[in-house]
XYZ file of C-alpha atoms in Angstrom:
189
model
C 0.027 -0.010 0.083
C 1.078 3.357 -0.877
C 0.702 6.684 0.987
C 0.393 6.975 4.653
C -2.305 7.240 7.263
C -4.999 4.693 8.091
C -6.277 2.596 5.104
C -9.953 3.291 5.275
C -10.864 0.154 3.351
C -9.510 -2.208 6.148
C -12.416 -0.758 8.352
C -14.903 -2.079 6.392
C -17.514 -4.000 8.548
C -19.687 -6.837 8.106
C -23.012 -5.528 9.590
C -24.324 -3.909 6.174
C -23.598 -4.453 2.696
C -24.307 -1.201 1.291
C -21.791 1.054 3.144
C -21.164 4.111 0.848
C -17.493 2.923 -0.118
C -17.303 5.218 -3.121
C -14.426 7.848 -2.268
C -14.235 10.768 -4.370
C -14.686 9.784 -8.003
C -16.291 12.670 -9.665
C -19.675 12.123 -11.600
C -18.998 11.469 -15.409
C -20.796 14.391 -16.296
C -18.024 16.602 -14.592
C -15.515 15.381 -17.566
C -14.160 17.844 -19.828
C -15.441 18.035 -23.489
C -13.987 15.487 -25.389
C -11.509 15.711 -27.980
C -11.579 13.606 -31.421
C -9.496 10.830 -29.718
C -9.894 10.618 -25.724
C -6.436 11.279 -24.201
C -7.572 10.267 -20.613
C -10.174 7.801 -19.036
C -12.267 10.715 -18.104
C -12.495 11.935 -21.617
C -14.192 8.577 -22.733
C -18.078 8.529 -23.453
C -18.065 5.064 -21.666
C -22.003 4.692 -22.234
C -20.987 4.627 -25.905
C -17.454 3.209 -26.069
C -16.126 0.450 -28.203
C -13.846 -1.911 -26.144
C -12.826 -5.409 -25.575
C -13.858 -7.403 -22.559
C -11.633 -9.908 -21.111
C -12.837 -13.556 -21.260
C -14.316 -15.284 -18.346
C -15.972 -18.964 -18.481
C -19.330 -17.063 -17.643
C -19.199 -14.188 -20.005
C -17.513 -14.396 -23.213
C -15.140 -11.534 -24.338
C -16.246 -10.006 -27.469
C -15.553 -6.518 -28.897
C -18.700 -4.617 -27.832
C -19.786 -1.262 -28.738
C -22.084 0.408 -26.063
C -24.654 2.397 -27.192
C -26.915 4.217 -24.629
C -24.918 1.912 -22.161
C -26.021 -1.366 -23.733
C -24.314 -3.794 -26.294
C -25.441 -6.985 -27.707
C -23.517 -9.717 -29.358
C -23.943 -13.042 -30.240
C -25.210 -15.137 -27.197
C -24.811 -12.208 -24.898
C -26.349 -8.757 -23.837
C -24.139 -6.263 -21.926
C -25.436 -3.405 -19.865
C -23.579 -0.628 -17.907
C -25.003 -0.977 -14.450
C -25.305 2.212 -12.686
C -25.753 1.047 -9.147
C -22.261 0.955 -8.054
C -19.376 3.471 -7.554
C -20.459 6.838 -9.190
C -23.969 7.680 -10.279
C -23.217 6.403 -13.656
C -21.414 3.016 -12.808
C -18.016 4.411 -13.448
C -15.164 4.953 -11.070
C -11.915 6.637 -11.906
C -8.702 5.787 -10.320
C -4.977 5.122 -10.868
C -5.092 1.431 -10.891
C -1.716 0.529 -12.246
C 0.549 3.117 -10.670
C 1.362 4.978 -13.951
C 0.068 8.184 -12.688
C -2.864 7.894 -15.170
C -6.715 7.536 -14.275
C -8.225 3.990 -15.177
C -11.675 3.069 -15.232
C -13.996 0.519 -13.537
C -17.053 -0.258 -15.180
C -19.775 -2.019 -13.722
C -21.377 -4.350 -16.471
C -24.488 -6.641 -16.370
C -23.864 -9.860 -18.479
C -27.062 -11.359 -19.617
C -26.899 -14.728 -21.186
C -29.837 -16.374 -23.037
C -31.619 -18.759 -20.921
C -29.348 -17.975 -17.854
C -29.260 -15.753 -14.931
C -27.737 -12.171 -15.179
C -24.273 -11.593 -13.673
C -22.516 -8.155 -12.684
C -18.878 -8.093 -13.656
C -16.460 -5.609 -12.590
C -14.073 -4.690 -15.545
C -11.152 -2.275 -15.676
C -10.287 -0.164 -18.701
C -7.283 2.138 -19.540
C -6.736 4.787 -22.193
C -3.309 4.739 -23.837
C -1.295 7.609 -24.657
C -2.574 7.507 -28.325
C -6.297 7.569 -26.987
C -7.183 3.730 -27.524
C -9.208 2.017 -25.067
C -7.676 -1.174 -23.868
C -8.884 -3.836 -21.253
C -6.681 -4.124 -18.103
C -8.655 -7.046 -16.875
C -11.610 -8.056 -15.218
C -11.842 -7.319 -11.302
C -14.821 -9.536 -10.485
C -16.721 -12.229 -11.917
C -18.965 -13.858 -9.596
C -18.248 -17.573 -8.511
C -22.168 -18.124 -8.548
C -24.839 -16.143 -9.930
C -26.206 -15.158 -6.376
C -22.882 -13.250 -5.692
C -23.682 -9.517 -6.361
C -21.349 -6.611 -5.927
C -23.028 -3.889 -3.850
C -20.370 -1.326 -3.417
C -16.878 -0.559 -4.390
C -14.128 1.837 -3.428
C -10.502 2.536 -4.536
C -7.810 3.707 -2.219
C -4.320 4.097 -3.449
C -4.940 1.476 -6.258
C -6.210 -0.949 -3.865
C -9.884 -1.969 -4.853
C -12.390 -2.862 -2.028
C -15.326 -4.632 -3.450
C -18.469 -5.701 -1.008
C -20.282 -8.688 -2.093
C -23.601 -9.867 -1.248
C -24.778 -13.529 -1.672
C -28.613 -12.848 -2.384
C -29.391 -16.379 -1.565
C -27.934 -16.596 2.126
C -27.802 -12.886 2.842
C -23.850 -12.997 3.625
C -21.923 -10.214 2.926
C -17.932 -9.927 2.650
C -15.537 -7.676 1.064
C -12.741 -8.970 -1.351
C -9.676 -6.677 -2.365
C -7.890 -6.759 -5.364
C -4.686 -4.831 -6.756
C -3.200 -4.537 -10.118
C 0.105 -6.701 -10.747
C 2.238 -6.087 -13.603
C 4.068 -9.529 -13.364
C 0.610 -11.315 -13.372
C -0.442 -8.678 -16.388
C -3.845 -8.572 -14.202
C -5.673 -8.076 -10.976
C -4.737 -10.275 -8.037
C -6.388 -10.835 -4.873
C -4.730 -9.137 -1.588
C -7.114 -10.042 1.072
C -5.630 -13.821 1.662
C -8.980 -15.594 1.451
């Protein structure tokens, strides 16, 4: 953990799932006007963005183009979920330590004939303005696991999860790892 002071992510209790974890991410509508090619994550119109998702065994990894926050592809439907993080389901933070904001997107993955899952995907914008995936931060192990809140502190991601079947809540912690080329758990579970 970089920085000084007490890590507020370690003080998350288990009494309630919705704990108001979002920490200082400005709403998407406070972004500056977007140039022809975005140079920063905050300049991307994420509700109309085109990007590749990292594959999981539960949601495929197509190149998708969101239109009004939704995208369809053969076999899947993705929607930008606006219930976590900022008011628009988007959280900005430097996740990789390069000094540039990256983006956490909350997406609902709907498979035909299957239950909808919520995934948290991390995206970056390179110096040339291209959107590229950093990786998937959360894909539920079972459909009943739903993220209820998330926060980022010095690049560490705290994700509050509710099992809607049992009512049990817990927090998982992730951090970017350059050697792993993705996000790793740092909570020891």
